[in-house]
Coordinates of C-alpha atoms and ligand atoms in Angstrom, one line a residue:
X27 CA 0.2 0.1 -0.3
X28 CA 1.1 3.6 -1.1
X29 CA -0.5 6.8 0.7
X30 CA -2.1 9.2 -2.2
X31 CA 0.6 11.7 -1.2
X32 CA 0.4 14.8 -3.6
X33 CA 3.2 14.0 -6.3
X34 CA 4.8 17.7 -5.2
X35 CA 4.9 16.7 -1.7
X36 CA 7.0 13.4 -2.3
X37 CA 10.2 13.3 -0.6
X38 CA 10.0 17.0 1.4
X39 CA 10.7 17.7 4.9
X40 CA 8.6 20.0 7.1
X41 CA 10.6 23.2 7.6
X42 CA 12.1 24.2 10.9
X43 CA 15.6 25.4 12.3
X44 CA 16.8 23.0 14.7
X45 CA 15.8 23.3 18.1
X46 CA 18.8 22.2 20.2
X47 CA 19.3 22.7 24.2
X48 CA 22.3 24.7 24.2
X49 CA 23.0 27.4 26.6
X50 CA 22.7 30.5 24.2
X51 CA 19.9 30.4 21.7
X52 CA 20.5 32.8 19.0
X53 CA 19.1 31.3 16.1
X54 CA 15.1 31.8 15.5
X55 CA 15.2 35.8 16.3
X56 CA 13.3 35.3 19.6
X57 CA 13.1 38.1 21.9
X58 CA 15.6 36.9 24.6
X59 CA 13.6 38.3 27.3
X60 CA 10.5 36.4 29.1
X61 CA 7.5 38.4 29.5
X62 CA 7.7 40.6 32.4
X63 CA 6.1 39.7 35.5
X64 CA 3.2 42.4 35.3
X65 CA 2.5 40.6 31.9
X66 CA 2.6 37.2 33.2
X67 CA -0.1 37.9 35.9
X68 CA -2.2 39.5 33.5
X69 CA -1.9 36.2 31.2
X70 CA -3.0 34.1 34.4
X71 CA -5.6 36.2 35.3
X72 CA -7.1 36.5 31.8
X73 CA -6.8 32.6 30.9
X74 CA -8.5 32.0 34.2
X75 CA -11.4 34.1 33.4
X76 CA -11.7 32.7 29.6
X77 CA -11.2 29.2 31.3
X78 CA -15.0 29.6 32.9
X79 CA -16.4 29.4 29.0
X80 CA -14.4 27.2 27.6
X81 CA -17.6 25.1 27.0
X82 CA -18.7 27.4 24.4
X83 CA -16.9 27.9 20.7
X84 CA -14.7 31.4 21.1
X85 CA -15.9 34.7 19.5
X86 CA -15.5 33.6 15.6
X87 CA -14.8 37.3 14.5
X88 CA -12.8 38.4 18.0
X89 CA -14.0 42.0 17.5
X90 CA -12.7 43.3 20.9
X91 CA -9.3 41.6 20.2
X92 CA -9.1 43.0 16.8
X93 CA -10.2 46.5 18.1
X94 CA -7.5 46.4 20.4
X95 CA -4.9 45.5 17.4
X96 CA -5.9 48.3 15.7
X97 CA -5.6 50.7 18.8
X98 CA -1.9 49.3 19.2
X99 CA -1.2 49.6 15.4
X100 CA -2.5 53.4 15.3
X101 CA -0.4 54.6 18.5
X102 CA 2.9 52.3 17.1
X103 CA 2.9 53.6 13.7
X104 CA 1.0 56.9 13.9
X105 CA -1.7 55.7 11.3
X106 CA -5.5 56.8 10.9
X107 CA -8.1 55.4 10.4
X108 CA -7.9 51.9 12.1
X109 CA -10.6 49.9 13.3
X110 CA -11.7 46.2 14.0
X111 CA -13.0 46.1 10.1
X112 CA -9.2 46.8 9.3
X113 CA -7.7 44.1 11.2
X114 CA -7.4 40.3 11.1
X115 CA -5.7 37.9 13.0
X116 CA -4.9 34.2 13.4
X117 CA -2.2 31.7 15.1
X118 CA 1.0 33.4 14.1
X119 CA 1.5 36.0 11.1
X120 CA 2.3 32.8 9.3
X121 CA -1.6 32.0 9.3
X122 CA -2.4 35.2 8.0
X123 CA -0.4 35.2 5.2
X124 CA -1.4 31.7 4.3
X125 CA -5.3 33.0 4.5
X126 CA -4.1 35.7 1.9
X127 CA -2.6 32.9 -0.4
X128 CA -6.0 31.0 0.2
X129 CA -8.3 33.8 -0.4
X130 CA -5.7 35.3 -3.5
X131 CA -3.8 32.8 -5.0
X132 CA -4.7 29.1 -5.9
X133 CA -4.0 27.4 -9.6
X134 CA -3.3 29.3 -12.3
X135 CA -2.0 32.4 -10.4
X136 CA 1.5 32.9 -9.2
X137 CA 3.0 34.5 -6.0
X138 CA 6.2 36.6 -6.0
X139 CA 8.7 37.7 -3.8
X140 CA 12.1 39.4 -3.7
X141 CA 15.1 36.8 -2.3
X142 CA 16.9 36.3 -0.3
X143 CA 14.1 36.3 2.1
X144 CA 11.8 34.4 4.1
X145 CA 12.0 30.4 3.4
X146 CA 8.2 30.3 4.3
X147 CA 6.7 32.1 1.5
X148 CA 7.2 29.5 -1.0
X149 CA 5.6 27.1 1.0
X150 CA 2.5 29.3 1.3
X151 CA 2.2 28.9 -2.4
X152 CA 3.0 25.3 -2.7
X153 CA 0.3 24.7 -0.3
X154 CA -2.5 26.2 -2.1
X155 CA -1.3 25.5 -5.2
X156 CA -0.3 29.1 -6.2
X157 CA 2.4 29.2 -8.7
X158 CA 6.0 30.7 -7.3
X159 CA 8.1 33.4 -8.6
X160 CA 10.9 34.9 -7.0
X161 CA 13.3 38.0 -8.2
X162 CA 17.0 38.5 -6.6
X163 CA 17.4 41.7 -4.7
X164 CA 20.2 44.2 -5.2
X165 CA 23.8 43.2 -4.4
X166 CA 22.9 45.6 -0.9
X167 CA 19.5 43.5 -0.8
X168 CA 17.4 46.3 -1.3
X169 CA 14.6 46.3 -4.0
X170 CA 15.0 48.3 -7.1
X171 CA 11.4 49.6 -7.3
X172 CA 11.7 50.2 -11.5
X173 CA 12.9 46.9 -11.7
X174 CA 10.4 45.5 -9.5
X175 CA 7.4 46.9 -11.1
X176 CA 8.8 45.8 -14.6
X177 CA 9.0 42.5 -13.6
X178 CA 5.2 42.5 -11.4
X179 CA 3.8 44.0 -15.0
X180 CA 5.7 41.0 -16.8
X181 CA 4.6 38.1 -14.6
X182 CA 1.2 39.5 -13.3
X183 CA 1.3 37.9 -9.7
X184 CA -2.1 37.7 -8.0
X185 CA 0.2 38.1 -4.5
X186 CA 3.3 40.2 -4.1
X187 CA 5.2 39.2 -0.5
X188 CA 7.7 41.9 0.7
X189 CA 9.1 41.7 4.2
X190 CA 10.4 44.6 5.7
X191 CA 12.3 44.6 7.6
X192 CA 13.7 41.7 5.8
X193 CA 14.5 38.4 6.9
X194 CA 17.1 37.2 6.9
X195 CA 19.1 40.4 5.6
X196 CA 17.5 43.2 8.3
X197 CA 16.9 45.3 5.3
X198 CA 13.6 48.0 5.6
X199 CA 12.0 49.1 2.5
X200 CA 12.0 52.7 2.2
X201 CA 8.4 54.0 2.3
X202 CA 8.9 55.7 -1.1
X203 CA 9.7 52.3 -2.5
X204 CA 6.6 50.8 -0.7
X205 CA 4.3 53.4 -2.2
X206 CA 5.6 53.3 -5.7
X207 CA 4.9 49.7 -5.8
X208 CA 1.5 49.9 -4.4
X209 CA 0.6 52.8 -7.2
X210 CA 1.8 50.6 -10.2
X211 CA -0.2 47.3 -8.8
X212 CA -3.7 48.3 -9.1
X213 CA -4.3 46.6 -12.3
X214 CA -1.3 44.0 -12.4
X215 CA -2.8 41.2 -11.4
X216 CA -5.0 38.5 -13.1
X217 CA -7.6 39.8 -15.2
X218 CA -6.9 43.2 -14.6
X219 CA -7.5 42.9 -11.1
X220 CA -5.0 44.9 -8.8
X221 CA -1.8 42.6 -7.3
X222 CA -2.6 42.1 -3.4
X223 CA 0.7 43.7 -2.1
X224 CA 1.7 42.0 1.5
X225 CA 3.9 43.8 3.3
X226 CA 5.4 41.9 6.1
X227 CA 6.4 44.0 9.1
X228 CA 7.0 41.0 11.8
X229 CA 10.1 43.0 12.9
X230 CA 8.8 46.7 12.3
X231 CA 9.1 47.5 16.1
X232 CA 13.1 47.4 15.6
X233 CA 13.2 49.6 13.0
X234 CA 15.5 52.6 13.2
X235 CA 14.2 56.1 13.3
X236 CA 13.0 57.6 10.6
X237 CA 11.6 54.6 8.9
X238 CA 7.8 54.9 8.6
X239 CA 5.5 52.0 8.9
X240 CA 3.6 50.8 5.6
X241 CA 0.4 51.0 7.6
X242 CA 0.4 54.9 7.0
X243 CA -0.1 53.9 3.0
X244 CA -3.7 51.7 3.6
X245 CA -5.7 54.6 3.2
X246 CA -5.1 55.0 0.0
X247 CA -4.3 51.4 -1.1
X248 CA -7.1 49.0 -0.7
X249 CA -4.8 46.3 -2.1
X250 CA -2.3 46.7 0.5
X251 CA -2.1 44.3 3.1
X252 CA 0.5 44.5 6.5
X253 CA 1.3 41.7 8.1
X254 CA 2.4 41.8 12.2
X255 CA 3.1 39.5 14.7
X256 CA 3.6 39.5 18.5
X257 CA 5.8 36.7 18.3
X258 CA 9.4 39.1 18.2
X259 CA 8.8 42.6 19.9
X260 CA 6.0 41.3 22.4
X261 CA 8.1 38.3 23.5
X262 CA 5.3 36.0 22.6
X263 CA 6.5 33.3 19.9
X264 CA 4.9 30.7 22.0
X265 CA 2.0 32.2 22.2
X266 CA 1.1 32.1 18.3
X267 CA -0.4 35.7 17.5
X268 CA -0.2 37.2 14.1
X269 CA -2.1 40.0 12.4
X270 CA -2.8 42.0 9.5
X271 CA -3.9 45.4 9.0
X272 CA -6.1 46.1 5.2
X273 CA -9.0 47.4 3.8
X274 CA -12.1 45.8 4.9
X275 CA -12.8 44.4 1.8
X276 CA -9.7 42.6 1.9
X277 CA -10.3 41.2 5.3
X278 CA -13.6 40.4 4.8
X279 CA -12.3 38.0 1.9
X280 CA -9.9 36.2 4.6
X281 CA -12.8 35.9 6.7
X282 CA -14.1 33.2 3.8
X283 CA -11.3 31.1 4.0
X284 CA -10.1 31.0 7.6
X285 CA -11.3 27.8 9.7
X286 CA -13.9 28.2 12.3
X287 CA -13.2 29.5 15.5
X288 CA -9.3 29.4 14.5
X289 CA -8.4 31.6 17.4
X290 CA -9.2 30.2 20.4
X291 CA -10.4 32.0 23.3
X292 CA -7.3 31.1 25.0
X293 CA -5.1 32.7 22.4
X294 CA -7.5 36.0 22.7
X295 CA -7.3 36.4 26.3
X296 CA -3.6 35.8 26.0
X297 CA -3.3 38.4 23.4
X298 CA -5.4 41.4 24.8
X299 CA -3.4 40.6 27.9
X300 CA -0.3 41.2 26.6
X301 CA -1.8 44.1 24.4
X302 CA -2.5 45.9 27.3
X303 CA 1.2 46.1 28.4
X304 CA 2.4 47.1 25.4
X305 CA 4.3 50.0 26.7
X306 CA 6.4 47.7 29.5
X307 CA 7.4 45.4 26.4
X308 CA 8.5 48.4 24.4
X309 CA 11.5 49.0 26.9
X310 CA 12.9 45.3 25.5
X311 CA 12.7 46.3 22.2
X312 CA 14.6 49.5 22.6
X313 CA 17.5 47.4 24.8
X314 CA 17.3 44.9 22.0
X315 CA 17.9 47.8 19.4
X316 CA 20.9 49.2 21.3
X317 CA 22.4 45.6 21.2
X318 CA 21.8 45.1 17.6
X319 CA 23.6 48.3 16.7
X320 CA 26.4 47.6 19.1
X321 CA 26.7 44.2 17.6
X322 CA 26.7 45.5 13.9
X323 CA 29.4 48.0 15.3
X324 CA 31.5 45.1 16.4
X325 CA 31.7 42.8 13.7
X326 CA 32.6 45.6 11.4
X327 CA 35.3 46.5 13.8
X328 CA 36.7 43.2 13.7
X329 CA 36.3 43.2 10.2
X330 CA 33.3 41.4 9.1
X331 CA 30.6 42.4 7.0
X332 CA 27.6 43.3 8.9
X333 CA 24.6 44.0 6.7
X334 CA 22.7 47.0 8.3
X335 CA 19.9 45.8 10.2
X336 CA 16.4 47.5 11.2
X337 CA 15.2 44.0 12.8
X338 CA 16.1 41.6 15.9
X339 CA 19.0 40.0 14.2
X340 CA 22.3 40.6 11.9
X341 CA 23.6 39.0 8.6
X342 CA 27.1 38.9 8.9
X343 CA 30.0 37.2 7.3
X344 CA 31.9 36.3 5.0
X345 CA 33.1 33.1 5.4
X346 CA 34.3 30.9 2.8
X347 CA 33.3 28.0 4.7
X348 CA 30.0 29.1 7.1
X349 CA 29.4 25.6 8.2
X350 CA 32.2 25.1 9.9
X351 CA 32.3 28.6 11.8
X352 CA 28.5 27.9 12.7
X353 CA 29.4 24.5 13.9
X354 CA 32.3 26.2 16.2
X355 CA 30.1 28.4 17.5
X356 CA 27.4 25.7 18.6
X357 CA 30.5 23.7 19.8
X358 CA 31.2 26.9 22.1
X359 CA 27.4 26.5 23.2
X360 CA 26.2 29.0 20.8
X361 CA 23.4 28.3 18.2
X362 CA 23.2 30.9 15.4
X363 CA 21.8 30.2 12.2
X364 CA 23.3 29.1 9.0
X365 CA 20.8 31.0 6.7
X366 CA 20.8 33.4 3.8
X367 CA 22.9 34.1 1.1
X368 CA 26.3 31.9 0.6
X369 CA 29.1 32.9 2.9
X370 CA 26.9 34.4 5.3
X371 CA 25.5 33.7 8.8
X372 CA 22.7 34.7 11.0
X373 CA 22.7 36.1 14.2
X374 CA 19.8 36.9 16.6
X375 CA 20.0 39.9 19.3
X376 CA 20.2 38.3 22.8
X377 CA 20.9 39.7 26.1
X378 CA 24.1 41.4 26.8
X379 CA 25.4 38.2 28.3
X380 CA 24.4 36.2 25.4
X381 CA 26.0 38.7 23.0
X382 CA 29.0 38.5 25.3
X383 CA 29.2 34.8 24.5
X384 CA 28.8 35.1 20.9
X385 CA 31.5 37.6 20.7
X386 CA 33.6 35.6 22.5
X387 CA 33.0 32.1 20.6
X388 CA 33.4 33.9 17.0
X389 CA 36.5 35.6 18.3
X390 CA 37.8 32.0 19.0
X391 CA 36.5 30.3 16.1
X392 CA 38.0 32.8 13.6
X393 CA 40.8 34.4 15.1
X394 CA 39.4 37.8 14.6
Ligands
LIG19 C1 9.5 35.6 12.7 C2 8.6 36.0 11.3 C3 7.1 35.8 11.2 C4 6.3 35.6 12.6 O1 5.9 34.2 12.3 P1 4.8 33.8 13.3 O2 4.2 32.9 12.4 O3 4.2 35.3 13.5 O4 5.4 33.7 14.5 C5 6.9 36.4 9.8 N1 7.9 36.8 8.9 C6 9.2 36.9 9.0 C7 9.6 37.3 8.1 C8 9.5 36.3 10.2 O5 10.9 36.6 10.1

């Protein structure tokens, strides 16, 4: 007997970085700080309250959570006009973006992105039977708007996925680039429809001064969607909450493809508890940004190439044999990520102690 596995899935392995038990974990861009005690207390109280109602299905449309996410996003980005009808959420922004492909991709359609970028994007395309087209970024990992627009006109993708700040390079898109792409994609999709332009801002809170969020462009562009997550800045990767802001018509299309009650009552309660303490969590974000800039400066001082980062990680190199450097760090208890362009490695920003362990290990391994 054989299982009737889809031919395109034969031999494929599940995606995921190694989960190893070592002292210094700097490989999946987690926030190194545990949620502060005041958040833990709020979570416990919220879950206790929600537990009494677990015999019932949760609020399917979770309008309270969506309104609170809209409020947070307005404060964080300075954008106007956000409300519950313009926000969507799911179990991580990966699920939110899968909803986008479920609603707007599909057989005969194409999703497109600019590499190197997040390795999950082609998986959303594969899982929704959407074609996949990838275009290389410029040598400095930026996206050239003229070249991008020409390629979009040629390929006519239903969806474009653009990470800003990008993973694994840390590169943020200038707001002018996003604006030009949004203006150029009103009729570049299938049959003269728009292309849905997804700006994945998973790392937005870590961006440097003077980099506005694409959320500020939403009022003029009903085919723009900005994805965010609580996994990184909110120190909430384990809670699995991601969200997206877009025009109400776009959000309504996502409501069609979601599974019923996809966001559990516990998840909704836990998300709202953290949102009520967003200000406390911002302090950790500031500490991580400082540590990131210090890491870039240190790497350059030691003669490495370090890519400018607006995120909570740094892509650095270059190594003729990056595997042996990665292994050397691991042998010293420091797990980073072997990803991105050949010759580069990516390190997530940890606590000052963790970054000291990283610097010591790298110095030993490379003699820098
Ligand atoms: C971490 C990350 C996400 C967030 O994933 P979640 O499912 O929300 O945990 C999204 N996009 C990129 C580019 C990321 O690196």
